[in-house]
Amino acid sequence: MIVETAKAKLNLALHVRARRADGYHELETLFAFVEHGDIVSVTRAEADSFMLAGPFAGVLAGEGGNLVTRAAAEFAREFGHGAHAITLDKRLPVASGIGGGSADAAATLRALGRLHGISVADMFPIAAALGSDVPACLHGVTAIGRGRGERLEPVPGLPGTPVLLVNPGVAVSTAEVFRRWDGIDRGPLPADPRAGRNDLEPPARAIAPVIDDVLDALAGAPGAGLVRMSGSGATCFALFDGEASRDAAAAALSGRGWWMLSTRLT
Ligand code: C5P
């Protein structure tokens, strides 16, 4: 059995530059990943099967199709290699701006690739077709993403940095957040992502005002450095100057009923 972690993805900065004719948006983003995420397990089997487990299995089951089975179907179409039993342990909230489905699809491809000796490079075209964030998740390293996010340039990261993820429990539609972007290009990614922005924060906050509360709470935590929303939200994150300050922030916020993940950048 091959087991892959579908590490949660963060956008340390996300600049929306233009609306494209194909309905997507031209981005400049800094992708980073954390140590924790969903878990995808894959084995060879007589017939294809898919099982969901974990705290967010119910939410996903209610949505019908998902990117794990689509990724497996694309892999089979491209490379063959028979049937598989796949299990997804869904630990990250759904529709929350931290990869989720994209990370799951990428982990599924990585697991199938390991099982059958197919390289990440060879799976890249499938990844891009599955979703804008799937190529970044397939590589799983800190990188600047351009285009829809599929043109990747690896850059040095900050491995080991303590980070707290907080999601207020509101699912936000990525397509709707992009639709509400005001169309104003506020400029390129700066060399230091701390000086950057997430241009999707204003439209996401218009849909889910509770995001303001999350950002305020994180910004007020002692030891918090960069505080920002990830992707199209509603998950926000803070980088901390140590694990003690991160854990203290998590303890201070524990009464709010928000989902939280204490982890570290990879
Ligand atoms: O590519 P993915 O399926 O993850 O994107 C979900 C939706 O988010 C797209 O259908 C599109 O409306 C929007 N999107 C966008 N520009 C991007 C990425 C996503 O407009 N660069």
Coordinates of C-alpha atoms and ligand atoms in Angstrom, one line a residue:
M1 CA 0.0 0.0 0.0
I2 CA 1.2 3.5 -0.9
V3 CA 0.3 6.3 1.5
E4 CA 0.7 10.0 0.5
T5 CA 0.0 13.1 2.6
A6 CA -2.1 15.6 0.6
K7 CA -0.3 18.5 2.4
A8 CA -2.4 21.6 2.8
K9 CA -1.4 24.4 0.4
L10 CA -1.0 28.0 1.5
N11 CA -0.8 31.1 -0.7
L12 CA 1.6 33.3 1.2
A13 CA 0.6 36.0 -1.2
L14 CA -1.8 36.0 -4.1
H15 CA -1.9 38.8 -6.6
V16 CA -4.7 38.8 -9.2
R17 CA -3.4 40.6 -12.3
A18 CA -6.1 40.2 -15.0
R19 CA -9.3 38.5 -16.0
R20 CA -8.7 36.3 -19.0
A21 CA -10.8 35.6 -22.0
D22 CA -11.1 31.9 -21.0
G23 CA -12.8 32.8 -17.7
Y24 CA -9.8 32.2 -15.6
H25 CA -7.6 34.8 -13.9
E26 CA -3.9 35.6 -14.4
L27 CA -2.2 35.2 -11.1
E28 CA 1.1 35.7 -9.3
T29 CA 1.2 33.7 -6.2
L30 CA 3.7 32.3 -3.7
F31 CA 2.7 28.7 -2.9
A32 CA 3.9 27.0 0.3
F33 CA 2.9 23.8 2.0
V34 CA 2.5 22.6 5.6
E35 CA 3.4 19.2 7.2
H36 CA -0.3 18.1 7.7
G37 CA -3.1 17.3 5.4
D38 CA -5.5 14.7 4.1
I39 CA -4.1 11.1 3.7
V40 CA -4.5 9.2 0.4
S41 CA -3.9 5.4 0.4
V42 CA -3.7 3.4 -2.8
T43 CA -3.3 -0.4 -3.5
R44 CA -3.7 -2.5 -6.5
A45 CA -7.1 -4.2 -6.6
E46 CA -9.3 -6.5 -8.7
A47 CA -11.8 -3.7 -9.2
D48 CA -11.7 0.1 -8.7
S49 CA -13.1 1.3 -5.4
F50 CA -13.0 4.5 -3.4
M51 CA -13.6 4.9 0.3
L52 CA -13.9 8.1 2.3
A53 CA -13.0 8.4 6.0
G54 CA -12.1 11.2 8.4
P55 CA -13.8 14.2 10.0
F56 CA -14.8 15.9 6.7
A57 CA -15.8 12.7 4.9
G58 CA -19.5 13.5 5.2
V59 CA -19.2 17.0 3.7
L60 CA -17.4 15.6 0.7
A61 CA -19.7 12.6 0.2
G62 CA -22.6 15.0 -0.1
E63 CA -20.9 16.7 -3.1
G64 CA -21.0 13.7 -5.4
G65 CA -17.9 13.4 -7.6
N66 CA -14.5 14.3 -6.4
L67 CA -11.0 15.0 -7.6
V68 CA -9.5 11.8 -6.3
T69 CA -11.6 9.6 -8.5
R70 CA -11.2 12.0 -11.4
A71 CA -7.4 11.9 -10.9
A72 CA -7.4 8.1 -10.8
A73 CA -9.5 8.0 -14.0
E74 CA -7.2 10.4 -15.8
F75 CA -4.2 8.3 -14.7
A76 CA -5.8 5.1 -16.0
R77 CA -6.7 6.8 -19.3
E78 CA -3.1 8.1 -19.8
F79 CA -1.0 5.2 -18.4
G80 CA -3.3 2.2 -17.9
H81 CA -2.0 -0.1 -15.0
G82 CA -5.4 -1.7 -14.0
A83 CA -7.6 -1.2 -11.0
H84 CA -7.0 0.4 -7.6
A85 CA -8.5 0.6 -4.1
I86 CA -8.2 4.2 -2.9
T87 CA -9.0 5.6 0.5
L88 CA -9.1 9.3 1.3
D89 CA -8.9 10.3 5.0
K90 CA -10.4 13.8 4.7
R91 CA -8.9 15.9 7.5
L92 CA -9.0 19.4 5.9
P93 CA -12.2 21.4 5.6
V94 CA -13.8 21.4 2.2
A95 CA -13.8 24.5 -0.1
S96 CA -11.5 26.3 2.2
G97 CA -8.6 27.8 0.2
I98 CA -5.9 25.4 1.3
G99 CA -5.8 23.0 -1.6
G100 CA -8.2 20.3 -0.4
G101 CA -9.4 18.7 -3.6
S102 CA -6.3 19.8 -5.5
A103 CA -4.0 18.4 -2.9
D104 CA -6.0 15.2 -2.8
A105 CA -5.8 14.8 -6.6
A106 CA -2.1 15.5 -6.6
A107 CA -1.5 13.0 -3.7
T108 CA -3.5 10.4 -5.7
L109 CA -1.3 11.0 -8.8
R110 CA 1.9 10.8 -6.7
A111 CA 0.7 7.5 -5.1
L112 CA -0.2 6.0 -8.4
G113 CA 3.1 7.2 -9.9
R114 CA 5.1 5.6 -7.1
L115 CA 3.2 2.4 -7.5
H116 CA 3.8 2.1 -11.3
G117 CA 7.1 4.1 -11.8
I118 CA 5.6 7.1 -13.5
S119 CA 7.5 10.4 -12.8
V120 CA 5.9 13.6 -11.6
A121 CA 7.0 15.3 -14.8
D122 CA 5.1 12.8 -16.9
M123 CA 1.9 13.4 -14.8
F124 CA 2.1 17.2 -15.1
P125 CA -0.2 17.5 -18.1
I126 CA -2.9 15.5 -16.3
A127 CA -2.5 17.7 -13.2
A128 CA -3.0 20.9 -15.0
A129 CA -6.2 19.6 -16.6
L130 CA -7.6 18.6 -13.1
G131 CA -7.4 22.0 -11.6
S132 CA -5.4 25.2 -11.3
D133 CA -3.7 24.3 -8.0
V134 CA -3.0 20.6 -8.8
P135 CA 0.4 21.2 -10.5
A136 CA 1.6 23.2 -7.5
C137 CA 0.3 20.4 -5.2
L138 CA 1.9 17.7 -7.3
H139 CA 5.3 19.3 -6.9
G140 CA 4.6 20.2 -3.3
V141 CA 7.5 22.6 -2.8
T142 CA 7.5 26.4 -2.2
A143 CA 7.2 28.0 -5.6
I144 CA 6.0 31.1 -7.4
G145 CA 3.0 30.3 -9.6
R146 CA 2.0 32.3 -12.6
G147 CA -0.7 31.9 -15.3
R148 CA -3.6 30.0 -13.6
G149 CA -0.9 28.9 -11.1
E150 CA 0.5 26.1 -13.3
R151 CA 3.6 27.9 -14.4
L152 CA 5.9 27.1 -11.4
E153 CA 9.2 28.5 -10.3
P154 CA 10.6 26.8 -7.2
V155 CA 12.0 29.3 -4.6
P156 CA 13.6 28.8 -1.2
G157 CA 11.0 28.4 1.5
L158 CA 11.0 28.8 5.3
P159 CA 10.9 25.1 6.4
G160 CA 10.0 24.5 10.0
T161 CA 8.3 27.9 10.5
P162 CA 5.4 27.3 13.0
V163 CA 2.0 28.1 11.4
L164 CA -1.6 28.1 12.6
L165 CA -4.4 27.6 10.2
V166 CA -7.9 28.8 11.2
N167 CA -11.1 28.2 9.3
P168 CA -14.4 29.7 10.6
G169 CA -16.5 26.9 9.1
V170 CA -17.9 28.7 6.1
A171 CA -17.4 27.1 2.7
V172 CA -16.6 29.6 0.1
S173 CA -16.9 29.0 -3.7
T174 CA -13.6 29.8 -5.5
A175 CA -15.5 30.7 -8.7
E176 CA -17.7 33.1 -6.9
V177 CA -14.8 34.8 -5.1
F178 CA -13.0 35.3 -8.4
R179 CA -16.3 36.6 -10.0
R180 CA -16.4 39.3 -7.3
W181 CA -12.8 40.5 -7.8
D182 CA -13.0 44.2 -8.7
G183 CA -10.8 43.9 -11.8
I184 CA -8.1 46.3 -10.5
D185 CA -4.5 45.1 -11.0
R186 CA -2.7 46.2 -7.9
G187 CA 0.7 45.2 -9.1
P188 CA 3.2 42.3 -9.1
L189 CA 4.4 40.1 -6.4
P190 CA 7.2 41.8 -4.3
A191 CA 10.4 40.1 -3.5
D192 CA 9.3 39.8 0.1
P193 CA 5.9 38.1 0.3
R194 CA 5.2 39.9 3.6
A195 CA 4.9 43.0 1.6
G196 CA 2.4 41.3 -0.7
R197 CA -1.3 40.8 -0.5
N198 CA -4.1 38.4 -1.1
D199 CA -6.3 40.2 -3.7
L200 CA -9.1 37.7 -3.0
E201 CA -9.5 38.8 0.6
P202 CA -12.0 41.7 -0.1
P203 CA -14.3 39.6 -2.3
A204 CA -14.1 36.7 0.1
R205 CA -14.8 38.9 3.1
A206 CA -17.9 40.3 1.3
I207 CA -19.2 36.7 1.1
A208 CA -18.1 35.6 4.5
P209 CA -17.6 38.6 6.9
V210 CA -16.4 36.3 9.7
I211 CA -13.1 36.2 7.8
D212 CA -12.4 39.7 9.3
D213 CA -12.8 38.2 12.8
V214 CA -10.4 35.4 12.0
L215 CA -7.8 37.8 10.6
D216 CA -8.2 40.2 13.5
A217 CA -7.8 37.4 16.1
L218 CA -4.7 36.1 14.4
A219 CA -3.1 39.6 14.0
G220 CA -3.6 40.2 17.7
A221 CA -1.9 37.0 18.8
P222 CA 1.6 37.6 20.4
G223 CA 4.3 36.3 18.2
A224 CA 2.3 36.3 15.0
G225 CA 4.2 37.6 11.9
L226 CA 2.6 37.2 8.5
V227 CA -1.2 37.0 8.8
R228 CA -3.3 36.4 5.7
M229 CA -6.1 34.6 4.1
S230 CA -5.1 31.6 1.8
G231 CA -6.5 31.2 -1.7
S232 CA -10.1 32.1 -2.1
G233 CA -10.7 31.5 1.7
A234 CA -12.1 31.2 4.1
T235 CA -9.0 29.6 5.8
C236 CA -6.5 32.2 7.2
F237 CA -3.1 31.5 8.6
A238 CA -0.4 33.1 10.8
L239 CA 3.3 32.4 10.7
F240 CA 4.7 32.5 14.3
D241 CA 8.1 33.2 15.8
G242 CA 8.0 29.9 17.7
E243 CA 5.9 26.9 18.5
A244 CA 5.1 28.2 22.0
S245 CA 3.5 31.4 20.6
R246 CA 1.6 29.4 18.0
D247 CA 0.3 27.0 20.6
A248 CA -0.7 29.8 22.9
A249 CA -2.6 31.4 20.0
A250 CA -4.4 28.1 19.3
A251 CA -5.3 27.8 23.0
A252 CA -6.6 31.4 23.1
L253 CA -8.8 30.8 20.1
S254 CA -10.1 27.4 21.1
G255 CA -13.4 28.7 22.4
R256 CA -14.6 30.1 19.1
G257 CA -15.7 26.9 17.5
W258 CA -13.3 27.4 14.6
W259 CA -11.4 24.6 12.9
M260 CA -7.7 25.0 13.6
L261 CA -4.5 23.2 12.5
S262 CA -1.2 23.7 14.3
T263 CA 1.6 22.8 12.0
R264 CA 4.8 23.9 10.3
L265 CA 5.8 25.0 6.8
T266 CA 7.7 22.4 4.8
Ligands
C5P1 O1 -9.1 25.4 -11.7 P1 -10.1 25.2 -10.6 O2 -11.2 24.2 -11.0 O3 -9.6 24.9 -9.3 O4 -10.8 26.7 -10.4 C1 -12.1 26.8 -9.8 C2 -12.7 28.1 -10.3 O5 -12.0 29.2 -9.8 C3 -12.6 28.2 -11.8 O6 -13.8 27.7 -12.5 C4 -12.6 29.7 -12.0 O7 -13.9 30.3 -11.9 C5 -11.9 30.2 -10.8 N1 -10.5 30.5 -11.1 C6 -10.1 31.6 -11.8 N2 -8.8 31.9 -12.0 C7 -7.8 31.0 -11.6 C8 -8.2 29.9 -10.9 C9 -9.5 29.6 -10.6 O8 -10.9 32.4 -12.2 N3 -6.5 31.3 -11.9

